């Protein structure tokens, strides 16, 4: 979602759809939140901004109502969250035009200070283009933030003019500067800029007259003389001669230069330390434009562009350089004469030669460059090529594709040239990613927006070479279409390189050398791979070889119709290799080496997905094996988004029953096909099919995590029967997992001591195998026991140990669990702000992983923070948000009960005991249907706080302790109720009632 407050208040969703922010008061409220987007805004500041220094009575309630209405208007694209310090609009600063303006203006000012005028001008133009009118509509005219933004806008205008003067601007700036001076007649910087603009326009007399105008105005209005800087500029203009500059050898550009700030800086540093710098990279990546900008930014040296692409003979390079320098070759035709003359011309000159497109004449270009650099000390060479020149002293600057943000800026800039009203679209980043961030492809795509909509363009880019087949007629043929660009590089490859390039297209996301050797059927692929890398047809990083998708698409076309192997055989070899890899990795994901293998599989994610799609179409049995082998990896990494459609497609391909010998794999596929949303009509049937299969697995499982997946899919397995013991077998990891199941069984049954001992045994078992996931999932409940006893430092130490493990695994759901438990401990320890930060981060991780029940748990925690701080209104907002986040599935029942308990405690804190009892009655109804005794324990504690008689409260506290198998003195709510109840009774009466309740347990909770 995008927000605009630099002009009329504007809200647009990511696809460009406008959203009505409401009337004047909601717009003002939204503006105040946007000024601190992503950061808390205090209630006091909001009330002051809406009502002034003396808000009317009821203003706080009206604010809460306005917040609720604004929350509904922005849902589901953005959220207004209650936080301890006030309210936060949870959007990034770059989603708000005022913050984007400030960032771009600051970057432009930095570039200007560094002398990078082209970049500064581009950044500042982008910043000022965000203004659509007066800032902060709806707020008072004297609002401090409006004055601050107006000053920033004026500063950016002056900086932009300074940058454009530095890039050779002048005549076109004069009218704007005169208008600015009419509004600000005492601004000396504007006077100086107008003088320089007039001088650059060839109007020196007018420039000197402006100084006299400034001197008179300053004397009349302020009684002051012009500053030393303005006076020095006046003297410099008086002394400046009128000699015309030398004819530029670098062509002027018709479009703005976008992005590449880091590369420009790198080239500048390289040219300062070396006389030969070569820009390398694939066709269309923008090497020529980058070289020209770098040459233009190098002050004090003449620059000259030498275009080598039209040449077919390397012997003509010296003549091409002479022509570019403006030196006539006369009637001399032998190349040796041209070279001698070139050496004579450049012997005493300071010049930067841009040798563009050297790749097809790389040997001749290298020889010429070496001769020039050796004989002409004032010459520097900036070359562009698909591969290096290979000359001693050469410094290489690889030019990668544009990252997403500058790629999007480039597309928007070029699109507005053909459609001035173009205001962006949610699919613009997708288009840039599809085109690999190649500037030429992006410019060609922008040109197509003259006749195609963004959706039409994005949907057609699967056939990118046809769609991007029309370009600038003024450019060389090789740069007019995307196909021509890639074809130029393709023709430079030899037959063996082309053959391997075609076969490499089977990989999705790159490949290791071992994978290339195993799949492509090319003996000793190291040499042709190295050559493809040198010619910028393939990239290599961290031992992985990768093609840009555009190059991959072109090379894939060349593979069609080839033999040995044919494309189907190549895909089969690819799928077989990655099936072997997944099955090799699976057991290693449950041991000491799991982190390395998680990273290995993450690197191959694209290939594994491609292999699974191929096997689903061609070999469903093998697809079942691959799905099963990857299930635990996907669970650890929280990769749930695409498992359901893929698993359901595979089930359709396999049929209604498991193939022989693959019952376990088939059951796992069924579990992967369960969406878990609660409203999916197919889930119940899938779960029933798994339930029918699981009893038939009467031997030790090859994949023992099947038991965990079944528990998560079908419901909590509260009894570990003999069949489960057989399924887990005698494998150390399986035995540790069995101990976890037994520990949870004891925990839910109220045998706390047995549960704690079981989790300790399981932790020791997982530690022996080196499995970090297992250790972390034992440390979480063990920390819970320490918390319950009030041993907060011990609990935090256990949780921190667990967090080390899950962060190594990069496991988002487990990290969310541990952060939530840590927040509970911090809240009890008296650190509410730190607890709130933990709950917030836990919710973010759970939301990203699609774990709705864990999002609800984090929101409930924020509700507890607010409630314990006395802010019941904000607590209720958090609890209600938590209820909305809970899916209607078995594992959300416990979370729902605890949220309802929180709402009951909140109502009680506000003195509304009837509402509190209603909330707890709803909680009781759900808790009594659950086999989890801990829910009844939580309910008993809450009912104790509402009990009409202290004896009843003591009995309920005893019932809670009996249900848990241990008291819970570490919980702040329980501690407060216990203290109050003890104060109302004698020690003997309290003990009698407490023990009576402990004996009755669930009956005491059910009693009305």
Coordinates of N, CA, C and O in Angstrom, one line a residue, residues 609-680:
X609 N 12.3 -28.0 -6.8 CA 10.9 -27.7 -7.2 C 10.7 -28.1 -8.6 O 9.7 -28.7 -9.0
X610 N 11.7 -27.8 -9.5 CA 11.6 -28.2 -10.9 C 11.5 -29.7 -11.1 O 10.8 -30.2 -11.9
X611 N 12.4 -30.4 -10.3 CA 12.4 -31.8 -10.4 C 11.1 -32.4 -9.9 O 10.6 -33.4 -10.5
X612 N 10.5 -31.9 -8.9 CA 9.2 -32.4 -8.4 C 8.1 -32.2 -9.4 O 7.3 -33.1 -9.6
X613 N 8.1 -31.0 -10.0 CA 7.1 -30.8 -11.1 C 7.2 -31.8 -12.2 O 6.2 -32.3 -12.7
X614 N 8.5 -32.0 -12.6 CA 8.7 -32.9 -13.8 C 8.3 -34.3 -13.4 O 7.7 -35.0 -14.2
X615 N 8.7 -34.8 -12.2 CA 8.4 -36.2 -11.8 C 6.9 -36.3 -11.6 O 6.3 -37.4 -11.8
X616 N 6.2 -35.3 -11.1 CA 4.7 -35.4 -11.0 C 4.1 -35.7 -12.3 O 3.1 -36.5 -12.4
X617 N 4.6 -35.1 -13.4 CA 4.0 -35.3 -14.7 C 4.5 -36.7 -15.3 O 3.7 -37.3 -16.0
X618 N 5.7 -37.1 -15.0 CA 6.2 -38.3 -15.7 C 6.4 -39.5 -14.8 O 6.2 -40.6 -15.3
X619 N 6.8 -39.4 -13.6 CA 7.1 -40.5 -12.7 C 6.5 -40.2 -11.3 O 7.2 -39.9 -10.4
X620 N 5.2 -40.4 -11.1 CA 4.6 -40.0 -9.8 C 5.2 -40.8 -8.7 O 5.2 -40.3 -7.5
X621 N 5.6 -42.1 -8.9 CA 6.2 -42.8 -7.7 C 7.4 -42.1 -7.2 O 7.6 -41.9 -6.0
X622 N 8.3 -41.7 -8.2 CA 9.5 -40.9 -7.8 C 9.1 -39.6 -7.2 O 9.8 -39.1 -6.3
X623 N 8.1 -39.0 -7.7 CA 7.6 -37.7 -7.1 C 7.2 -37.9 -5.6 O 7.4 -37.0 -4.8
X624 N 6.6 -39.0 -5.3 CA 6.2 -39.3 -3.9 C 7.5 -39.4 -3.1 O 7.5 -38.9 -1.9
X625 N 8.5 -40.1 -3.6 CA 9.7 -40.2 -2.8 C 10.4 -38.8 -2.6 O 10.8 -38.6 -1.5
X626 N 10.4 -38.0 -3.6 CA 11.0 -36.7 -3.5 C 10.2 -35.8 -2.5 O 10.7 -35.1 -1.6
X627 N 8.8 -35.9 -2.6 CA 8.0 -35.1 -1.6 C 8.3 -35.5 -0.2 O 8.4 -34.7 0.7
X628 N 8.4 -36.8 0.0 CA 8.6 -37.3 1.4 C 10.0 -36.9 1.8 O 10.2 -36.5 3.0
X629 N 11.0 -37.0 1.0 CA 12.4 -36.6 1.4 C 12.5 -35.2 1.7 O 13.3 -34.8 2.5
X630 N 11.6 -34.3 1.1 CA 11.7 -32.9 1.3 C 10.8 -32.4 2.4 O 10.9 -31.2 2.8
X631 N 9.9 -33.2 3.0 CA 8.9 -32.8 3.9 C 9.5 -32.2 5.1 O 9.1 -31.1 5.6
X632 N 10.5 -32.8 5.7 CA 11.1 -32.3 7.0 C 11.8 -31.0 6.7 O 11.8 -30.1 7.5
X633 N 12.5 -30.9 5.6 CA 13.2 -29.7 5.2 C 12.2 -28.5 5.1 O 12.5 -27.4 5.7
X634 N 11.1 -28.8 4.5 CA 10.1 -27.7 4.3 C 9.5 -27.3 5.7 O 9.3 -26.2 5.9
X635 N 9.3 -28.3 6.5 CA 8.8 -28.0 7.9 C 9.8 -27.1 8.7 O 9.4 -26.2 9.3
X636 N 11.1 -27.5 8.6 CA 12.1 -26.7 9.4 C 12.2 -25.3 8.9 O 12.4 -24.4 9.6
X637 N 12.0 -25.1 7.6 CA 12.2 -23.8 7.0 C 10.9 -23.0 6.8 O 10.9 -21.9 6.4
X638 N 9.8 -23.6 7.3 CA 8.5 -22.9 7.2 C 8.0 -22.6 5.8 O 7.4 -21.6 5.5
X639 N 8.4 -23.5 4.9 CA 8.0 -23.4 3.5 C 6.6 -24.1 3.3 O 6.6 -25.3 2.9
X640 N 5.5 -23.4 3.6 CA 4.2 -24.0 3.5 C 3.4 -23.5 2.2 O 2.4 -24.1 1.9
X641 N 3.9 -22.4 1.7 CA 3.0 -21.7 0.7 C 2.6 -22.5 -0.5 O 1.5 -22.5 -0.9
X642 N 3.6 -23.3 -1.0 CA 3.3 -24.0 -2.3 C 3.1 -25.5 -2.1 O 3.0 -26.3 -3.1
X643 N 3.1 -26.0 -0.8 CA 3.1 -27.4 -0.7 C 1.7 -28.0 -1.0 O 1.6 -29.1 -1.5
X644 N 0.6 -27.3 -0.7 CA -0.7 -27.8 -0.9 C -1.1 -28.1 -2.3 O -1.4 -29.2 -2.7
X645 N -1.0 -27.1 -3.2 CA -1.3 -27.4 -4.6 C -0.4 -28.4 -5.3 O -0.9 -29.3 -6.0
X646 N 0.9 -28.4 -4.9 CA 1.8 -29.4 -5.5 C 1.4 -30.8 -5.0 O 1.4 -31.8 -5.8
X647 N 1.1 -30.9 -3.7 CA 0.8 -32.2 -3.1 C -0.5 -32.7 -3.7 O -0.7 -33.9 -4.0
X648 N -1.5 -31.9 -3.9 CA -2.8 -32.3 -4.4 C -2.7 -32.7 -5.9 O -3.3 -33.7 -6.3
X649 N -1.8 -32.0 -6.6 CA -1.6 -32.4 -8.0 C -0.9 -33.8 -8.1 O -1.2 -34.6 -8.9
X650 N 0.0 -34.0 -7.2 CA 0.7 -35.3 -7.1 C -0.3 -36.4 -6.7 O -0.3 -37.5 -7.3
X651 N -1.2 -36.2 -5.8 CA -2.2 -37.2 -5.4 C -3.1 -37.6 -6.6 O -3.4 -38.7 -6.8
X652 N -3.4 -36.5 -7.4 CA -4.2 -36.8 -8.6 C -3.5 -37.6 -9.6 O -4.1 -38.5 -10.2
X653 N -2.2 -37.4 -9.7 CA -1.4 -38.2 -10.6 C -1.2 -39.6 -10.1 O -1.1 -40.6 -10.9
X654 N -1.0 -39.8 -8.8 CA -0.8 -41.2 -8.2 C -2.0 -42.0 -8.2 O -2.0 -43.2 -8.5
X655 N -3.2 -41.4 -7.8 CA -4.4 -42.2 -7.8 C -4.9 -42.3 -6.3 O -4.4 -41.7 -5.4
X656 N -5.9 -43.1 -6.1 CA -6.7 -43.1 -4.8 C -5.9 -43.8 -3.7 O -6.2 -43.6 -2.6
X657 N -5.0 -44.6 -4.1 CA -4.3 -45.4 -3.0 C -2.8 -45.4 -3.2 O -2.3 -45.0 -4.3
X658 N -2.0 -45.8 -2.2 CA -0.6 -45.8 -2.3 C 0.0 -46.8 -3.2 O -0.5 -48.0 -3.2
X659 N 1.0 -46.5 -4.0 CA 1.7 -47.6 -4.7 C 2.4 -48.6 -3.8 O 2.7 -48.3 -2.7
X660 N 2.6 -49.8 -4.3 CA 3.3 -50.8 -3.4 C 4.6 -50.3 -2.9 O 5.4 -49.7 -3.6
X661 N 4.8 -50.4 -1.6 CA 6.1 -50.1 -1.0 C 6.2 -48.6 -0.7 O 7.2 -48.2 -0.1
X662 N 5.2 -47.8 -0.9 CA 5.3 -46.3 -0.7 C 4.1 -45.8 0.1 O 3.7 -44.7 0.0
X663 N 3.6 -46.6 1.1 CA 2.5 -46.2 1.9 C 2.9 -45.0 2.8 O 2.2 -44.0 2.9
X664 N 4.1 -45.1 3.3 CA 4.6 -44.0 4.2 C 4.7 -42.7 3.4 O 4.3 -41.6 3.8
X665 N 5.3 -42.8 2.2 CA 5.4 -41.6 1.4 C 4.1 -41.0 0.9 O 3.9 -39.8 0.9
X666 N 3.1 -41.9 0.6 CA 1.8 -41.5 0.2 C 1.1 -40.8 1.4 O 0.4 -39.8 1.2
X667 N 1.2 -41.4 2.6 CA 0.6 -40.7 3.8 C 1.2 -39.3 4.0 O 0.5 -38.4 4.3
X668 N 2.5 -39.2 3.8 CA 3.1 -37.8 3.9 C 2.6 -36.9 2.9 O 2.4 -35.7 3.1
X669 N 2.4 -37.4 1.7 CA 1.8 -36.5 0.6 C 0.4 -36.1 1.0 O 0.0 -34.9 0.8
X670 N -0.4 -37.0 1.5 CA -1.7 -36.6 2.0 C -1.6 -35.5 3.1 O -2.4 -34.5 3.0
X671 N -0.7 -35.6 4.0 CA -0.5 -34.6 5.0 C -0.1 -33.3 4.4 O -0.6 -32.2 4.9
X672 N 0.8 -33.3 3.5 CA 1.2 -32.1 2.8 C 0.0 -31.4 2.1 O 0.1 -30.2 1.8
X673 N -1.0 -32.2 1.7 CA -2.1 -31.6 0.9 C -3.1 -31.0 1.8 O -4.1 -30.3 1.3
X674 N -3.0 -31.2 3.1 CA -4.0 -30.6 4.1 C -3.6 -29.1 4.2 O -2.5 -28.7 4.6
X675 N -4.6 -28.2 3.9 CA -4.3 -26.8 4.0 C -4.2 -26.2 5.4 O -3.5 -25.3 5.7
X676 N -5.1 -26.8 6.3 CA -5.1 -26.3 7.7 C -5.7 -25.0 7.9 O -5.6 -24.4 9.0
X677 N -6.5 -24.5 6.9 CA -7.1 -23.2 7.0 C -8.4 -23.3 7.9 O -8.8 -22.3 8.4
X678 N -9.0 -24.4 8.0 CA -10.2 -24.5 8.8 C -11.5 -24.4 8.0 O -12.5 -24.8 8.4
X679 N -11.4 -23.8 6.8 CA -12.5 -23.6 5.9 C -12.4 -24.4 4.6 O -13.1 -24.1 3.7
X680 N -11.4 -25.3 4.5 CA -11.2 -26.0 3.3 C -11.9 -27.3 3.3 O -11.7 -28.2 4.1

